[in-house]
Short mmCIF file of C-alpha atoms in Angstrom, two decimals:
data_model
loop_
_atom_site.label_atom_id
_atom_site.label_comp_id
_atom_site.label_asym_id
_atom_site.label_seq_id
_atom_site.Cartn_x
_atom_site.Cartn_y
_atom_site.Cartn_z
CA MET A 1 95.47 198.12 44.37
CA THR A 2 96.86 200.65 46.83
CA THR A 3 100.35 199.89 48.14
CA ALA A 4 100.01 199.43 51.88
CA VAL A 5 103.69 199.80 52.77
CA ASP A 6 106.15 202.30 51.33
CA GLU A 7 109.55 201.26 52.66
CA ALA A 8 111.30 204.41 51.45
CA SER A 9 109.08 206.75 53.46
CA GLY A 10 107.89 204.32 56.14
CA ARG A 11 104.31 205.10 55.09
CA LEU A 12 101.69 202.60 56.22
CA ALA A 13 98.21 202.82 54.70
CA LEU A 14 95.66 200.08 55.30
CA THR A 15 91.91 199.83 55.60
CA ARG A 16 90.20 198.41 58.68
CA VAL A 17 89.35 195.30 56.66
CA GLN A 18 93.04 194.79 55.89
CA LEU A 19 94.02 195.36 59.52
CA GLY A 20 91.44 192.83 60.65
CA ALA A 21 92.73 190.24 58.18
CA LEU A 22 96.31 190.83 59.35
CA ALA A 23 95.22 190.44 62.97
CA ASP A 24 93.63 187.09 62.08
CA VAL A 25 96.86 185.91 60.46
CA VAL A 26 98.99 186.95 63.45
CA ALA A 27 96.57 185.32 65.91
CA GLY A 28 96.56 182.08 63.95
CA ARG A 29 92.94 182.43 62.92
CA ALA A 30 91.89 181.42 59.44
CA ALA A 31 91.84 184.42 57.12
CA ALA A 32 89.95 184.35 53.85
CA PRO A 33 92.31 183.33 51.01
CA GLU A 34 91.22 186.33 48.93
CA ALA A 35 92.04 188.65 51.84
CA VAL A 36 95.52 187.14 52.16
CA ARG A 37 96.11 187.50 48.42
CA ALA A 38 95.02 191.14 48.57
CA LEU A 39 97.40 191.80 51.49
CA GLU A 40 100.27 190.21 49.59
CA ALA A 41 99.45 192.22 46.47
CA ALA A 42 99.45 195.43 48.56
CA GLY A 43 102.82 194.56 50.12
CA ALA A 44 101.39 194.11 53.62
CA MET A 45 102.40 190.44 53.72
CA GLU A 46 105.48 188.63 52.49
CA ARG A 47 105.65 184.81 52.34
CA GLY A 48 102.76 184.44 54.73
CA GLU A 49 104.07 186.93 57.32
CA PRO A 50 103.20 190.62 57.93
CA HIS A 51 105.66 193.12 56.51
CA PRO A 52 108.30 193.94 59.19
CA LEU A 53 107.17 197.58 59.33
CA LEU A 54 103.70 196.40 60.38
CA SER A 55 104.85 194.10 63.18
CA PRO A 56 105.02 196.79 65.93
CA VAL A 57 101.62 198.12 64.85
CA LEU A 58 100.06 194.68 65.15
CA ARG A 59 101.76 194.09 68.51
CA THR A 60 100.27 197.33 69.80
CA LEU A 61 96.80 196.45 68.55
CA ALA A 62 97.05 193.01 70.20
CA THR A 63 97.82 194.51 73.64
CA VAL A 64 95.55 197.57 73.79
CA ARG A 65 95.10 198.93 77.31
CA GLY A 66 93.83 202.38 76.36
CA TRP A 67 91.54 203.33 73.48
CA GLY A 68 90.35 206.76 72.48
CA ALA A 69 88.22 208.43 69.81
CA LEU A 70 88.77 212.07 68.93
CA ARG A 71 86.16 214.14 67.09
CA ARG A 72 87.21 217.55 65.79
CA TRP A 73 85.53 220.50 64.13
CA HIS A 74 87.87 223.18 62.80
CA GLY A 75 86.88 224.79 59.53
CA ARG A 76 84.95 221.58 58.83
CA ALA A 77 84.05 218.31 60.51
CA TRP A 78 87.12 216.04 60.49
CA PRO A 79 87.04 212.20 60.40
CA VAL A 80 87.03 210.50 63.79
CA VAL A 81 90.59 209.64 64.86
CA GLU A 82 91.19 206.53 66.96
CA ILE A 83 94.16 206.28 69.32
CA MET A 84 95.22 202.92 70.72
CA VAL A 85 97.81 202.49 73.47
CA GLY A 86 99.37 199.07 73.98
CA ALA A 87 102.58 197.34 74.95
CA GLY A 88 104.02 198.05 71.50
CA GLY A 89 103.43 201.80 71.67
CA VAL A 90 100.71 204.06 70.27
CA VAL A 91 98.81 203.52 67.02
CA VAL A 92 96.70 206.26 65.42
CA LEU A 93 93.99 205.47 62.86
CA PRO A 94 92.95 208.82 61.37
CA GLY A 95 90.64 207.82 58.54
CA GLY A 96 87.30 207.42 60.29
CA PRO A 97 85.25 204.30 61.13
CA ALA A 98 84.21 203.17 57.63
CA PRO A 99 85.63 199.64 57.01
CA GLU A 100 87.08 200.57 53.61
CA ALA A 101 88.48 203.96 54.66
CA VAL A 102 92.22 204.08 54.06
CA GLN A 103 94.05 204.68 57.32
CA GLU A 104 97.37 206.53 57.10
CA LEU A 105 98.66 204.69 60.14
CA ARG A 106 100.88 206.47 62.60
CA TRP A 107 102.86 204.47 65.14
CA HIS A 108 105.02 205.63 68.05
CA PRO A 109 107.12 203.14 70.05
CA ARG A 110 106.49 204.72 73.48
CA PRO A 111 103.07 204.25 75.15
CA ALA A 112 103.77 207.37 77.23
CA ALA A 113 103.62 209.43 74.02
CA ALA A 114 99.81 209.16 73.84
CA GLY A 115 99.22 212.59 75.38
CA ARG A 116 101.72 214.30 73.11
CA ILE A 117 100.19 212.68 70.03
CA VAL A 118 96.67 213.80 70.98
CA SER A 119 98.03 217.29 71.66
CA GLU A 120 99.56 217.41 68.17
CA LEU A 121 96.26 216.28 66.64
CA LEU A 122 94.42 219.05 68.47
CA ALA A 123 96.96 221.77 67.56
CA LEU A 124 95.73 223.95 70.42
CA PRO A 125 96.97 227.52 70.94
CA SER A 126 99.91 227.77 73.32
CA ARG A 127 98.81 230.95 75.09
CA PRO A 128 95.76 231.82 77.18
CA GLY A 129 93.15 234.25 75.95
CA PRO A 130 89.60 235.47 76.51
CA PRO A 131 86.73 232.97 76.86
CA VAL A 132 85.80 231.43 73.53
CA ALA A 133 82.18 230.45 74.23
CA GLY A 134 81.22 233.07 76.83
CA SER A 135 80.25 232.50 80.45
CA GLY A 136 76.60 231.48 80.02
CA PRO A 137 75.08 228.21 78.78
CA THR A 138 75.69 227.65 75.07
CA GLU A 139 73.95 225.27 72.70
CA TRP A 140 76.30 222.47 71.67
CA SER A 141 74.84 222.51 68.15
CA GLU A 142 75.70 226.22 67.83
CA LEU A 143 79.33 225.56 68.74
CA VAL A 144 79.53 222.70 66.23
CA ALA A 145 78.14 224.95 63.49
CA LEU A 146 80.54 227.76 64.41
CA ALA A 147 83.62 225.51 64.46
CA SER A 148 82.58 223.76 61.22
CA ALA A 149 82.28 227.00 59.23
CA PRO A 150 85.15 227.44 56.74
CA GLY A 151 87.55 230.22 57.59
CA ARG A 152 86.42 230.64 61.20
CA PRO A 153 89.26 230.70 63.79
CA VAL A 154 87.37 228.55 66.30
CA GLY A 155 88.02 224.86 66.97
CA LEU A 156 86.05 222.26 68.89
CA ALA A 157 87.03 218.77 70.04
CA ASP A 158 85.54 215.88 72.02
CA LEU A 159 88.00 213.24 73.27
CA ARG A 160 86.49 210.00 74.52
CA TRP A 161 88.48 207.26 76.24
CA SER A 162 88.18 203.68 77.46
CA ALA A 163 90.45 201.36 79.45
CA GLY A 164 90.34 198.70 76.73
CA LEU A 165 89.61 198.17 73.08
CA GLY A 166 85.87 197.84 72.49
CA GLY A 167 84.95 199.10 75.96
CA PRO A 168 82.47 201.93 76.50
CA LEU A 169 83.91 205.32 75.60
CA ALA A 170 83.35 208.27 77.93
CA SER A 171 84.18 211.92 77.31
CA VAL A 172 87.32 212.90 79.18
CA LEU A 173 87.98 216.25 77.50
CA VAL A 174 85.67 218.59 75.55
CA LEU A 175 87.31 221.80 74.41
CA ALA A 176 86.68 224.93 72.36
CA TRP A 177 89.51 227.24 71.37
CA HIS A 178 90.37 230.30 69.36
CA ASP A 179 93.38 230.15 67.05
CA GLY A 180 94.62 233.47 68.41
CA GLY A 181 94.66 232.18 72.00
CA GLY A 182 92.22 231.00 74.60
CA ILE A 183 90.90 227.53 75.45
CA ASP A 184 87.59 226.65 77.13
CA ARG A 185 86.71 223.40 78.85
CA LEU A 186 83.08 222.57 78.07
CA ASP A 187 80.90 220.81 80.65
CA PRO A 188 77.41 219.52 79.75
CA GLU A 189 74.35 220.97 81.45
CA GLY A 190 70.85 219.55 81.80
CA ASP A 191 70.14 217.03 79.07
CA GLY A 192 73.54 217.62 77.47
CA SER A 193 72.31 219.80 74.63
CA THR A 194 73.90 222.84 76.28
CA VAL A 195 77.37 223.31 77.73
CA ARG A 196 79.00 225.78 80.07
CA ALA A 197 82.50 227.03 79.29
CA THR A 198 85.36 227.48 81.74
CA ALA A 199 88.59 229.10 80.56
CA VAL A 200 91.63 226.86 81.10
CA HIS A 201 95.36 227.44 80.69
CA PRO A 202 97.10 225.44 77.93
CA LEU A 203 99.36 223.83 80.54
CA GLU A 204 96.30 222.49 82.36
CA VAL A 205 95.14 220.82 79.17
CA TRP A 206 98.58 219.32 78.54
CA THR A 207 98.76 217.97 82.10
CA GLY A 208 95.44 216.21 81.61
CA LEU A 209 96.56 214.67 78.33
CA THR A 210 99.70 213.19 79.88
CA ARG A 211 97.47 210.94 82.01
CA LEU A 212 96.09 209.13 78.97
CA SER A 213 98.87 206.55 78.74
CA ALA A 214 98.18 205.52 82.35
CA ALA A 215 94.37 205.45 81.99
#
């Protein structure tokens, strides 16, 4: 059994199944007895209540007003990261959508920190540079293959956002970048299989990200 809460480091690591069971407990819904026992064994519950370190996470998840999914390719394809903004702050689930995937939860107490957290996840270059994808139409699949190749200095990201948990996600930012400098905004063309790149300044990207907490 994996320990869900490490008090010394503040580490929180739960699966989606465990989070769902905790949400049921907090909402007063009946949770399966075996799920409750597993949460207690993992240290996520104490005497029928969530561990204190998990309380702000659960409060955030119960009041979600902004929900995002970030896909990244940088040397490989990374797991989908979910970002949830609620009254209790910002919660990041970085382990992908599989129910049993262990999520190394990250929580920040300020909802306005959503843009900064996404910026840290992207790790974009801080200086402008030449176009990454060129000026003509480029196949999206070619960019994915390029950014997924080990050792290549090119990154690719697609950030999708919704006004509420479970709502339809729409792309709000699709970027390609070069580690040495230079960021392109990618806009779909035709049926969406090709994109056209427009060079953008890092400050322009940051300004757009700061709007996430208000979306």
